[in-house]
Coordinates of C-alpha atoms in Angstrom, one line a residue:
Chain A
M30 CA 29.3 -25.4 -18.4
S31 CA 28.0 -28.1 -16.1
T32 CA 25.4 -27.1 -13.5
L33 CA 26.5 -25.6 -10.2
T34 CA 27.1 -28.3 -7.5
L35 CA 27.5 -28.4 -3.9
D36 CA 30.3 -30.9 -4.2
P37 CA 33.6 -29.0 -3.8
I38 CA 35.8 -31.3 -6.1
A39 CA 33.4 -31.7 -9.0
A40 CA 32.6 -27.6 -8.6
K41 CA 36.3 -27.2 -8.8
A42 CA 36.5 -29.4 -12.0
S43 CA 33.7 -27.8 -13.4
L44 CA 35.4 -24.5 -13.2
L45 CA 38.4 -25.3 -15.0
K46 CA 39.0 -24.0 -18.5
K47 CA 40.7 -25.9 -21.3
D48 CA 43.7 -23.6 -21.5
G49 CA 44.5 -24.3 -18.0
G50 CA 42.9 -21.2 -16.5
Q51 CA 40.3 -21.2 -14.0
L52 CA 36.6 -19.8 -13.7
L53 CA 35.5 -18.0 -10.7
E54 CA 32.1 -18.6 -9.1
V55 CA 30.6 -15.7 -7.2
S56 CA 27.8 -15.4 -5.0
M57 CA 26.3 -11.9 -5.3
G58 CA 23.7 -11.3 -2.6
P59 CA 21.6 -12.2 -0.9
Q60 CA 22.3 -9.2 1.1
H61 CA 24.0 -6.9 -1.4
P62 CA 22.9 -3.3 -2.0
S63 CA 22.6 -3.8 -5.6
T64 CA 20.1 -6.6 -5.6
H65 CA 17.2 -4.7 -4.5
G66 CA 16.3 -6.8 -1.5
V67 CA 17.3 -10.2 -0.5
F68 CA 18.1 -11.8 -3.9
R69 CA 21.2 -14.0 -4.8
M70 CA 22.8 -14.5 -7.9
D71 CA 25.2 -17.2 -8.6
V72 CA 27.5 -15.8 -11.1
V73 CA 30.4 -18.0 -12.8
L74 CA 33.1 -15.4 -14.1
D75 CA 35.8 -15.8 -16.6
G76 CA 38.3 -12.9 -15.6
E77 CA 35.5 -10.2 -15.5
N78 CA 33.0 -11.5 -18.0
V79 CA 30.1 -13.2 -17.1
V80 CA 29.8 -16.9 -18.4
K81 CA 26.8 -18.2 -16.3
L82 CA 24.2 -16.6 -13.9
K83 CA 21.8 -18.3 -12.0
P84 CA 19.2 -16.2 -10.3
I85 CA 18.0 -17.7 -6.8
F86 CA 15.1 -16.3 -5.2
G87 CA 12.8 -17.5 -2.3
Y88 CA 14.3 -15.6 0.7
L89 CA 11.3 -13.3 1.2
H90 CA 8.8 -15.9 0.6
R91 CA 5.8 -15.4 2.8
N92 CA 3.2 -17.8 1.6
H93 CA 1.0 -15.2 0.0
E94 CA -1.3 -17.3 -2.0
K95 CA -1.7 -20.0 0.4
I96 CA -2.5 -17.4 3.2
A97 CA -5.2 -15.8 0.8
E98 CA -7.2 -19.1 0.3
D99 CA -7.8 -18.9 4.3
E100 CA -8.5 -15.3 4.3
T101 CA -11.8 -13.5 3.2
Y102 CA -11.8 -11.6 0.1
L103 CA -11.5 -8.5 1.7
G104 CA -8.9 -9.8 4.1
S105 CA -6.4 -10.5 1.3
M106 CA -6.5 -6.7 0.1
P107 CA -3.9 -5.7 2.9
Y108 CA -1.6 -8.5 1.8
T109 CA -1.7 -7.2 -1.7
D110 CA 0.0 -4.0 -0.5
R111 CA 3.0 -6.2 0.6
L112 CA 3.5 -7.8 -3.0
D113 CA 5.2 -4.5 -4.7
Y114 CA 5.4 -2.4 -1.9
F115 CA 6.3 0.5 -3.9
C116 CA 3.2 0.3 -5.8
S117 CA 0.6 -0.7 -3.3
I118 CA -2.3 1.0 -5.1
T119 CA -1.8 -0.5 -8.4
N120 CA -1.7 -4.0 -6.7
N121 CA -4.9 -3.3 -4.9
W122 CA -6.6 -2.4 -8.1
A123 CA -5.5 -5.5 -10.0
Y124 CA -7.0 -7.6 -7.1
A125 CA -10.0 -5.5 -6.9
L126 CA -10.4 -5.8 -10.6
A127 CA -10.2 -9.8 -10.5
V128 CA -12.8 -9.9 -7.5
E129 CA -15.1 -7.5 -9.5
S130 CA -15.2 -9.4 -12.8
L131 CA -15.6 -12.6 -10.6
A132 CA -18.7 -11.0 -8.7
G133 CA -20.0 -8.9 -11.5
I134 CA -19.7 -5.6 -9.5
E135 CA -19.9 -2.3 -11.2
V136 CA -17.6 0.6 -10.3
P137 CA -18.9 4.1 -10.2
E138 CA -17.5 6.8 -12.6
R139 CA -16.1 8.7 -9.7
A140 CA -14.1 5.8 -8.2
Q141 CA -12.8 5.0 -11.8
Y142 CA -11.1 8.5 -11.7
I143 CA -9.8 8.0 -8.4
R144 CA -8.2 4.7 -9.4
V145 CA -6.6 6.1 -12.4
I146 CA -5.3 9.3 -10.5
T147 CA -3.9 7.1 -7.7
A148 CA -2.6 4.5 -10.0
E149 CA -0.8 7.2 -12.4
L150 CA 0.5 8.9 -9.2
T151 CA 2.0 5.3 -8.3
R152 CA 3.6 5.0 -11.5
L153 CA 5.3 8.5 -11.0
Q154 CA 6.8 7.6 -7.8
N155 CA 7.9 4.1 -8.7
H156 CA 9.4 5.2 -12.0
A157 CA 11.1 8.2 -10.2
S158 CA 12.8 6.0 -7.5
L159 CA 13.6 3.3 -10.1
V160 CA 15.7 5.9 -11.8
G161 CA 17.3 7.0 -8.7
F162 CA 18.1 3.5 -7.6
L163 CA 19.5 2.7 -11.1
M164 CA 21.8 5.7 -10.9
Q165 CA 22.6 4.5 -7.4
D166 CA 23.7 1.3 -8.7
M167 CA 25.8 3.0 -11.2
G168 CA 27.8 4.9 -8.6
A169 CA 26.0 8.1 -8.7
S170 CA 25.9 7.8 -4.7
G171 CA 22.8 9.7 -3.5
T172 CA 22.2 12.9 -5.8
P173 CA 19.7 11.6 -8.3
L174 CA 18.1 9.3 -5.6
M175 CA 17.5 11.9 -3.2
Y176 CA 16.0 14.3 -5.7
A177 CA 13.7 11.6 -6.9
F178 CA 12.8 10.8 -3.1
R179 CA 12.0 14.5 -2.7
E180 CA 9.4 14.2 -5.4
R181 CA 8.1 10.7 -4.2
E182 CA 7.5 12.2 -0.8
K183 CA 5.2 14.7 -2.0
I184 CA 3.1 11.9 -3.7
L185 CA 3.6 9.7 -0.6
D186 CA 2.0 12.7 1.5
L187 CA -0.8 12.5 -1.0
F188 CA -1.3 8.9 -0.4
E189 CA -1.2 9.3 3.4
S190 CA -3.9 12.2 3.6
L191 CA -6.1 9.8 1.6
T192 CA -5.5 6.4 2.5
G193 CA -3.9 6.9 6.0
A194 CA -0.7 5.2 5.1
R195 CA 2.2 6.0 2.9
M196 CA 3.1 2.8 1.3
M197 CA 0.7 0.0 2.7
C198 CA -2.4 1.9 1.3
N199 CA -5.2 -0.7 1.5
Y200 CA -7.3 1.8 -0.5
M201 CA -9.3 -0.1 -3.3
R202 CA -12.3 -2.0 -2.2
F203 CA -14.6 -4.2 -4.4
G204 CA -16.8 -1.7 -6.4
G205 CA -14.8 1.2 -5.6
C206 CA -12.5 2.8 -3.0
R207 CA -12.5 2.9 0.8
V208 CA -12.9 6.7 1.4
D209 CA -13.7 9.5 -0.8
L210 CA -11.1 12.2 -1.8
P211 CA -10.6 14.5 1.1
T212 CA -11.6 18.3 0.5
G213 CA -8.5 19.8 -0.6
W214 CA -7.1 16.8 -1.8
L215 CA -7.5 17.5 -5.5
D216 CA -6.0 20.9 -5.2
Q217 CA -3.0 19.5 -3.5
A218 CA -2.5 16.9 -6.0
K219 CA -3.0 19.2 -9.0
K220 CA -0.1 21.2 -7.4
V221 CA 2.1 18.3 -7.3
V222 CA 1.4 17.0 -10.4
A223 CA 1.9 20.5 -12.1
A224 CA 5.4 20.9 -10.3
F225 CA 6.5 17.1 -11.6
P226 CA 7.3 18.2 -15.3
K227 CA 9.9 20.5 -13.6
F228 CA 11.5 17.8 -11.9
L229 CA 11.7 15.7 -14.8
D230 CA 13.3 18.7 -16.6
E231 CA 15.7 18.9 -13.7
F232 CA 16.4 15.2 -13.8
E233 CA 17.1 15.3 -17.6
N234 CA 19.4 18.1 -17.2
L235 CA 21.2 16.0 -14.7
L236 CA 21.5 12.9 -16.4
V237 CA 20.3 12.5 -20.0
S238 CA 23.4 13.7 -21.7
N239 CA 25.8 12.7 -19.1
E240 CA 28.8 11.1 -20.7
I241 CA 29.5 8.5 -18.0
L242 CA 25.8 7.4 -17.8
M243 CA 25.8 6.9 -21.8
A244 CA 29.2 4.9 -21.6
R245 CA 27.7 2.7 -18.8
T246 CA 24.2 1.9 -20.4
Q247 CA 24.2 2.3 -24.1
G248 CA 24.6 -1.2 -25.6
V249 CA 24.5 -2.8 -22.4
G250 CA 22.0 -5.8 -21.5
I251 CA 20.4 -5.8 -24.9
I252 CA 17.4 -8.2 -25.1
P253 CA 16.2 -8.7 -28.7
A254 CA 12.4 -8.3 -29.4
E255 CA 11.7 -11.7 -30.3
L256 CA 13.2 -13.3 -27.2
I257 CA 11.2 -10.8 -24.9
V258 CA 8.0 -11.7 -26.3
N259 CA 8.6 -15.4 -26.1
A260 CA 9.7 -15.0 -22.5
G261 CA 6.5 -13.3 -21.5
I262 CA 8.2 -9.8 -20.4
T263 CA 5.8 -7.0 -19.9
G264 CA 6.0 -3.3 -18.9
P265 CA 8.7 -1.0 -19.6
L266 CA 11.1 -3.7 -20.6
L267 CA 9.1 -5.0 -23.5
R268 CA 8.3 -1.5 -24.7
A269 CA 12.0 -0.6 -24.6
S270 CA 12.7 -3.4 -26.8
G271 CA 10.3 -1.8 -29.4
V272 CA 7.2 -3.8 -28.9
N273 CA 4.0 -1.8 -28.6
Y274 CA 2.1 -3.3 -25.9
D275 CA 0.5 -1.4 -23.0
L276 CA -2.6 -3.0 -21.3
R277 CA -3.8 0.4 -20.7
K278 CA -4.1 0.7 -24.6
V279 CA -4.8 -3.0 -25.3
D280 CA -7.3 -4.0 -22.4
K281 CA -8.6 -0.4 -21.7
Y282 CA -9.4 -1.4 -18.3
G283 CA -11.2 1.1 -16.2
I284 CA -11.7 4.1 -18.1
Y285 CA -8.2 4.4 -20.0
D286 CA -10.0 4.6 -23.3
R287 CA -11.0 8.2 -22.2
F288 CA -7.7 9.8 -22.1
T289 CA -5.0 10.8 -24.8
F290 CA -1.7 9.6 -24.2
R291 CA 1.1 7.9 -26.1
V292 CA 3.1 4.7 -25.3
P293 CA 6.9 5.3 -25.4
L294 CA 8.9 2.9 -27.3
G295 CA 12.4 2.1 -27.5
D296 CA 14.7 1.1 -30.4
H297 CA 17.7 -0.9 -29.0
G298 CA 16.3 -2.6 -25.8
D299 CA 19.3 -1.6 -23.9
V300 CA 19.8 0.0 -20.2
Y301 CA 19.7 3.5 -21.6
D302 CA 16.5 2.8 -23.7
R303 CA 14.8 1.2 -20.5
Y304 CA 16.0 4.5 -18.5
M305 CA 14.6 6.7 -21.1
I306 CA 11.2 4.8 -21.3
R307 CA 10.8 5.4 -17.5
I308 CA 11.1 9.3 -18.0
L309 CA 8.9 9.3 -21.1
E310 CA 6.3 7.2 -19.3
M311 CA 6.5 9.8 -16.6
R312 CA 5.6 12.5 -18.8
E313 CA 2.7 10.5 -20.3
S314 CA 1.5 9.6 -16.8
V315 CA 1.5 13.6 -16.0
K316 CA -0.8 14.0 -19.2
I317 CA -3.1 11.2 -17.9
L318 CA -3.3 12.9 -14.6
E319 CA -4.1 16.3 -16.0
Q320 CA -6.8 15.0 -17.8
A321 CA -8.1 12.9 -15.1
M322 CA -8.2 15.8 -12.5
R323 CA -9.8 17.7 -14.9
D324 CA -12.7 15.5 -15.8
I325 CA -13.4 13.9 -12.4
P326 CA -17.1 13.9 -11.6
E327 CA -19.1 14.0 -8.4
G328 CA -20.9 11.2 -7.3
P329 CA -20.4 7.8 -5.1
F330 CA -17.0 6.7 -4.8
T331 CA -18.0 3.0 -3.9
D332 CA -20.8 0.6 -5.0
P333 CA -23.2 0.9 -2.0
K334 CA -24.6 -2.6 -2.8
T335 CA -21.4 -4.6 -2.1
K336 CA -21.0 -6.0 1.4
V337 CA -17.7 -5.5 3.5
R338 CA -18.7 -8.5 5.3
N339 CA -20.0 -12.0 4.1
F340 CA -19.0 -11.5 0.9
R341 CA -19.4 -14.5 -1.1
P342 CA -18.9 -14.4 -5.0
K343 CA -20.8 -16.9 -7.1
P344 CA -18.7 -20.1 -8.1
G345 CA -16.4 -19.4 -11.1
E346 CA -13.1 -18.0 -12.0
A347 CA -11.9 -14.9 -12.9
Y348 CA -8.4 -13.1 -14.1
G349 CA -8.1 -9.6 -13.6
R350 CA -4.7 -7.8 -15.0
I351 CA -3.6 -4.1 -15.3
E352 CA -0.5 -2.3 -16.2
A353 CA 1.2 -2.1 -13.2
P354 CA 4.5 0.3 -13.2
K355 CA 6.5 -2.9 -13.6
G356 CA 4.5 -4.7 -16.1
E357 CA 1.5 -6.8 -16.3
L358 CA 0.1 -7.4 -12.9
G359 CA -2.5 -10.1 -12.9
F360 CA -4.7 -12.1 -10.2
Y361 CA -6.5 -15.3 -11.0
L362 CA -9.4 -16.6 -8.7
I363 CA -11.4 -19.3 -8.6
S364 CA -14.4 -18.9 -6.3
D365 CA -16.5 -21.9 -5.0
G366 CA -19.1 -20.1 -3.3
S367 CA -17.4 -19.5 -0.1
P368 CA -16.2 -16.5 1.8
N369 CA -12.6 -17.7 0.8
P370 CA -11.1 -18.1 -2.6
Y371 CA -10.7 -21.4 -3.6
R372 CA -7.4 -20.6 -5.5
Y373 CA -5.7 -17.5 -5.6
R374 CA -2.7 -16.9 -7.9
V375 CA -0.8 -13.9 -8.5
R376 CA 1.1 -13.0 -11.8
P377 CA 3.9 -10.9 -10.8
P378 CA 5.8 -8.8 -13.3
S379 CA 8.9 -8.5 -11.3
L380 CA 9.4 -12.4 -11.3
I381 CA 8.8 -12.9 -14.9
N382 CA 10.7 -10.1 -15.8
L383 CA 13.8 -11.7 -14.0
T384 CA 13.7 -14.7 -16.1
V385 CA 15.8 -13.1 -19.0
L386 CA 18.4 -12.0 -16.3
E387 CA 21.0 -14.6 -17.8
E388 CA 20.6 -13.6 -21.5
M389 CA 21.0 -10.1 -20.8
C390 CA 23.9 -10.4 -18.6
L391 CA 26.1 -13.2 -20.5
N392 CA 29.4 -11.6 -21.8
R393 CA 29.1 -8.6 -19.9
N394 CA 31.3 -7.5 -17.2
I395 CA 30.3 -8.1 -13.4
A396 CA 29.8 -4.2 -13.0
D397 CA 27.2 -4.5 -15.8
V398 CA 25.2 -7.0 -14.0
V399 CA 24.4 -4.6 -11.2
I400 CA 22.9 -1.9 -13.5
I401 CA 21.2 -4.4 -15.6
L402 CA 19.6 -5.8 -12.8
G403 CA 18.7 -2.2 -11.7
S404 CA 17.2 -1.6 -15.0
V405 CA 14.7 -4.8 -14.7
D406 CA 13.0 -3.0 -11.8
I407 CA 12.4 -5.6 -9.3
V408 CA 10.9 -5.8 -5.8
M409 CA 11.5 -8.9 -4.1
G410 CA 8.4 -8.7 -2.1
E411 CA 6.5 -9.5 -5.4
V412 CA 9.1 -11.9 -6.6
D413 CA 8.9 -14.2 -3.8
R414 CA 5.5 -13.6 -2.5
Chain B
M4 CA 32.2 18.5 -26.3
F5 CA 33.1 15.7 -24.2
G6 CA 32.1 16.2 -20.7
S7 CA 29.4 19.0 -21.4
G8 CA 26.9 16.7 -19.9
V9 CA 28.7 16.0 -16.9
L10 CA 29.0 19.8 -16.3
K11 CA 25.4 20.2 -17.1
G12 CA 24.6 18.0 -14.3
M13 CA 27.0 19.6 -12.0
A14 CA 25.4 23.0 -12.6
E15 CA 22.1 21.2 -11.8
T16 CA 23.2 20.0 -8.4
A17 CA 24.6 23.5 -7.6
R18 CA 21.2 25.2 -8.5
N19 CA 19.6 22.7 -6.0
F20 CA 22.4 23.2 -3.5
L21 CA 22.2 27.0 -3.4
G22 CA 18.5 26.9 -3.9
S23 CA 17.9 24.9 -0.6
Y24 CA 19.1 28.3 1.3
V25 CA 16.2 30.5 -0.6
D26 CA 13.5 28.2 -1.7
K27 CA 11.6 25.9 0.9
D28 CA 10.7 23.3 -1.8
R29 CA 14.2 22.5 -2.3
L30 CA 14.8 21.6 1.5
T31 CA 12.3 19.2 2.5
T32 CA 13.9 17.3 5.3
V33 CA 13.3 17.9 9.1
Q34 CA 15.7 17.2 12.0
Y35 CA 13.5 14.4 13.2
P36 CA 13.8 14.1 17.1
E37 CA 14.0 17.6 17.7
E38 CA 11.3 18.5 14.9
H39 CA 8.4 16.8 13.7
A40 CA 6.8 17.0 10.3
P41 CA 3.3 18.2 10.2
R42 CA 1.1 15.1 11.2
I43 CA -1.6 14.3 8.7
E44 CA -5.1 13.8 9.9
A45 CA -5.9 10.6 7.9
S46 CA -2.6 8.9 9.2
R47 CA -3.1 5.7 11.0
N48 CA -0.9 3.0 12.6
F49 CA -2.1 0.9 15.3
P50 CA -6.0 0.3 16.6
F51 CA -7.0 1.6 20.2
L52 CA -10.4 1.3 21.8
V53 CA -12.7 4.3 22.5
Y54 CA -14.3 4.7 25.7
D55 CA -17.0 7.4 26.8
G56 CA -17.2 9.2 30.3
P57 CA -14.8 9.2 32.9
D58 CA -14.0 5.5 33.5
P59 CA -12.2 3.9 30.8
M60 CA -13.1 0.3 31.6
A61 CA -16.8 1.3 32.2
G62 CA -17.2 3.2 29.2
L63 CA -15.6 1.0 26.5
R64 CA -17.7 0.8 23.5
C65 CA -16.9 -2.5 22.5
V66 CA -19.6 -5.2 23.2
S67 CA -17.3 -8.0 22.3
C68 CA -19.3 -9.2 19.2
F69 CA -16.1 -10.7 17.7
I70 CA -16.5 -9.4 14.3
C71 CA -12.8 -7.6 14.5
E72 CA -11.4 -10.7 15.9
K73 CA -13.1 -12.8 12.8
E74 CA -12.2 -10.3 10.2
C75 CA -8.6 -9.3 11.2
P76 CA -6.3 -10.6 8.6
P77 CA -3.4 -11.5 10.7
K78 CA -5.5 -12.5 13.2
C79 CA -4.0 -10.5 16.0
I80 CA -7.0 -9.6 18.3
I81 CA -8.1 -11.7 21.2
I82 CA -11.2 -11.3 22.8
E83 CA -13.0 -12.9 25.8
K84 CA -16.4 -12.1 26.2
S85 CA -18.3 -11.3 29.7
T86 CA -21.1 -13.5 31.0
D87 CA -23.0 -10.4 32.6
K88 CA -24.4 -7.1 30.7
K89 CA -23.9 -3.5 31.1
P90 CA -25.7 -0.5 28.9
D91 CA -23.7 0.1 25.7
A92 CA -23.2 3.7 24.1
V93 CA -26.8 3.7 22.9
G94 CA -27.9 2.6 26.2
K95 CA -28.8 -1.1 25.5
P96 CA -27.8 -3.6 27.8
Q97 CA -24.7 -5.4 26.0
A98 CA -21.9 -7.8 26.7
Y99 CA -18.3 -6.2 27.2
P100 CA -14.8 -7.6 26.8
V101 CA -13.4 -9.3 29.9
K102 CA -10.3 -9.5 27.8
F103 CA -9.3 -7.5 24.8
N104 CA -5.8 -7.8 23.4
I105 CA -3.9 -6.8 20.4
D106 CA -0.6 -8.2 19.5
V107 CA 0.9 -4.9 18.2
S108 CA 3.9 -7.3 16.7
V109 CA 1.5 -9.0 14.4
C110 CA -0.9 -5.9 13.7
M111 CA -0.2 -4.7 10.1
S112 CA -2.2 -1.5 10.6
C113 CA -4.8 -2.6 7.8
Q114 CA -7.6 -0.7 9.4
I115 CA -10.1 -3.6 8.5
C116 CA -11.1 -3.9 12.3
V117 CA -12.2 -0.4 12.2
E118 CA -14.1 -0.8 8.9
V119 CA -16.1 -3.9 10.1
C120 CA -17.0 -2.6 13.7
P121 CA -20.6 -1.8 13.9
F122 CA -20.1 0.0 17.3
D123 CA -17.6 2.7 16.2
A124 CA -15.5 0.9 19.4
I125 CA -12.2 0.4 17.7
K126 CA -10.1 3.3 15.8
M127 CA -6.9 3.8 14.5
D128 CA -4.3 5.6 16.6
V129 CA -1.3 7.9 15.4
D130 CA 1.3 7.3 17.9
F131 CA 4.4 5.9 15.7
E132 CA 7.1 6.3 18.5
Q133 CA 6.8 2.9 20.3
T134 CA 9.8 1.0 21.4
A135 CA 9.7 -2.1 23.6
T136 CA 12.4 -4.1 25.1
S137 CA 10.5 -7.7 24.7
R138 CA 8.2 -8.8 22.0
F139 CA 5.7 -10.4 24.0
D140 CA 5.0 -8.5 27.1
A141 CA 5.2 -5.1 26.0
L142 CA 3.9 -5.4 22.5
L143 CA 0.8 -7.6 23.6
R144 CA -1.8 -4.6 24.5
T145 CA -4.2 -5.5 27.1
K146 CA -7.5 -3.5 27.1
Q147 CA -6.1 -1.1 29.9
Q148 CA -3.5 -0.1 27.7
L149 CA -5.6 0.2 24.4
A150 CA -8.4 2.3 26.0
K151 CA -8.4 5.7 25.0
S152 CA -11.1 8.5 25.4
N153 CA -13.3 9.8 23.0
E154 CA -11.8 13.3 23.5
Y155 CA -8.3 11.8 22.5
Y156 CA -10.1 10.4 19.5
H157 CA -11.3 13.9 18.7
Q158 CA -7.8 15.3 19.1
I159 CA -6.0 13.0 16.6
H160 CA -9.0 12.5 13.8
P161 CA -11.2 15.6 14.5
T162 CA -13.4 15.2 11.3
E163 CA -13.8 11.6 11.5
A164 CA -14.7 11.7 15.3
A165 CA -17.3 14.2 14.7
A166 CA -19.0 12.2 12.0
V167 CA -18.8 9.2 14.3
D168 CA -20.5 11.3 17.1
A169 CA -23.2 12.5 14.8
E170 CA -24.0 9.2 13.8
L171 CA -23.9 7.8 17.5
A172 CA -26.3 10.7 18.7
A173 CA -28.5 9.9 15.8
A174 CA -28.5 6.3 17.0
R175 CA -29.2 7.0 20.5
A176 CA -31.9 9.4 19.5
K177 CA -33.5 6.6 17.5
A178 CA -33.2 4.4 20.6
A179 CA -34.6 6.7 22.8
A180 CA -37.5 7.9 20.8
P181 CA -39.7 4.6 20.4
K182 CA -38.7 3.8 24.2
P183 CA -42.0 4.7 26.0
A184 CA -43.7 1.5 24.8
P185 CA -40.8 -1.0 25.6
A186 CA -39.7 1.3 28.6
V187 CA -43.0 0.6 30.5
A188 CA -42.5 -3.1 30.1
A189 CA -38.6 -2.6 31.3
A190 CA -39.3 -0.4 34.1
K191 CA -41.5 -3.0 35.9
P192 CA -39.2 -6.0 36.7
A193 CA -36.0 -4.3 37.9
T194 CA -34.2 -1.2 37.7
P195 CA -32.5 -1.0 34.4
A196 CA -33.9 2.6 33.7
P197 CA -31.7 4.5 36.2
T198 CA -28.4 2.8 35.2
S199 CA -28.9 3.5 31.5
A200 CA -29.8 6.9 32.1
A201 CA -26.6 7.5 34.1
M202 CA -24.6 5.8 31.5
A203 CA -26.1 7.9 28.8
S204 CA -25.8 11.2 30.3
P205 CA -21.9 11.6 30.5
V206 CA -22.1 9.9 26.7
A207 CA -24.4 12.6 25.7
T208 CA -22.5 15.7 26.9
A209 CA -18.9 14.8 26.5
P210 CA -18.3 14.4 22.9
P211 CA -19.1 18.0 21.3
T212 CA -17.3 19.8 24.0
A213 CA -14.0 18.5 23.0
A214 CA -12.4 21.0 20.9
P215 CA -9.3 19.7 18.9
P216 CA -6.3 21.7 20.6
A217 CA -4.1 21.3 17.8
P218 CA -5.6 20.4 14.5
P219 CA -3.6 18.6 12.0
T220 CA -2.8 19.7 8.5
A221 CA -6.1 20.7 6.7
L222 CA -5.6 18.2 3.9
S223 CA -8.4 16.0 4.8
S224 CA -12.0 15.5 5.8
R225 CA -13.2 11.9 6.0
P226 CA -16.7 11.2 5.3
E227 CA -15.8 7.7 6.3
A228 CA -18.7 7.3 8.8
A229 CA -21.1 8.3 6.0
C230 CA -20.1 5.6 3.8
R231 CA -21.2 3.1 6.2
S232 CA -24.5 1.7 5.1
G233 CA -27.4 1.4 7.5
E234 CA -26.8 -2.3 7.4
T235 CA -24.2 -2.3 9.9
R236 CA -25.8 0.3 12.2
S237 CA -28.9 -2.0 12.2
A238 CA -27.0 -4.3 14.1
T239 CA -26.9 -2.5 17.3
T240 CA -30.8 -1.8 17.0
E241 CA -31.7 -5.3 16.2
A242 CA -30.3 -6.3 19.7
S243 CA -33.3 -5.0 21.6
P244 CA -33.2 -4.7 25.3
T245 CA -34.3 -7.9 27.1
P246 CA -36.7 -6.8 30.1
D247 CA -34.8 -9.3 32.4
A248 CA -31.4 -7.5 31.9
P249 CA -29.6 -7.4 35.1
A250 CA -28.5 -3.9 36.5
P251 CA -24.5 -3.9 36.0
P252 CA -23.0 -4.3 39.2
A253 CA -21.0 -1.4 40.3
K254 CA -17.9 -3.8 40.8
E255 CA -17.6 -4.6 37.1
T256 CA -15.7 -1.7 36.3
A257 CA -12.9 -3.2 38.4
S258 CA -13.3 -6.6 36.6
E259 CA -10.0 -7.9 35.4

């Protein structure tokens, strides 16, 4: 198959099959409800089977990295919220981690716990809504998504009472967090977390043994472990293919070495495994949250020595990475000693996880493309930046 | 049996549907325009300027130091500084903004202006129901539109405002305490003393009386002001009152 071309005659010729039949080139998106944002796929179909798929991104490009080179270090923090707008707190954390290792800032104990608690809450709400969206893509119109959003709303209320915003939290600061936990917040959070397993049970009752779900997802979008490692895929996708790699265990950034939790792994690497991995990860996150909320100490929530203004790290470079809900989120920074970073680079999990989309979709139905894309869990704000 | 999984799921939806009649946890939506969800105290959206006393333009705490303009990530604040001076919330002669515009269509509600302001002059509002028919006139807020009273600030963020007031009172006491020595010198050339006293009196009386009529949900108390180090506060104290500071003319309230 030759590359897709704008010349209509050549395009038509390239779509002719040897047996006289014709291939059909379909443009899915950019504004299609199944594409999770403005994302376009050029799909070449033989009947209903995908023979070629070309992802086209860039519709949501906002020049994030270049803008950050003109901003102060703190000024980029609210922009990181807008990368993966579902998980603004984990984005903040990855960026704060990079700047902290650049400037050699220590984070107080309490702030570490607050970071773990907020990040795991973020993981809960991201996975819950992802599963809801996946079901929506499959045609379960509304019900699972609304149940997931009902739970997500409780977590967003917690975020709002802590940070002031539901989604654009802008919460982490270099050396800690912006504000301390308000009085009563922890009790409220404990209540939400204690009720969460009930929701997961409900969700499993609703879906896990559903025959339609199994028929649609099992054996679909398989991606072998070898390819997934070579392509640099991280996060739940990688673990669904059976590769045991979780930065919370590998890097033990923050204080993750203090908690006991397991890393769920899949066997087949199909859509069903990716779906189940999310459910199991939510259960493990609940365990981490219970431990963190039990052990959180009193103390300062931020390093009092770090300045808000005129923050100039010494020249050097740093890479900070965390296990974001979607995979490895990394920030690479070079400082030349000025108040602005010399280079600012984001390693977005969504973009890199999208690169194997064609391999997953080849020889599947067009309807499978929708759920395979849904199982990758992308947010276009992060893909295009 | 094939289909038992589907039936199990249906039973779950039925339980949720029927449960929504008895269990409040299962019915979480509100009918928005008629009904409002309870407001969370910490919530924020756009900045406003705080003023003390009865006159919005005279009582603005802003001294047009340009820190927020410089630190604002999307650069949505436009300030023009005055050439004359008037006493600020602590009683020191300071410049004031002739023009203070915020382009709300650009603002991304990140609160960094609030964090860097050393004078507690800019705070976050909670008013989210905003519409406009044009991008440029209605969404470019001038200082007249942005000015809101300290009482209003107490209404929307009670705990935070109380902390800020305590901090300001402490700064004012600190500014007043060592006064005798420089005050003699300052009193000699002109008449800055009566004006600063006149400015200070409504400021000192107003804040504690403002009782929040409808306290938001008790989910938060924000010791944000406490996290401010003394470093930012010292910015106000280091600008010592110059003896030749002109008494602010009465007409300045009508400037702009």
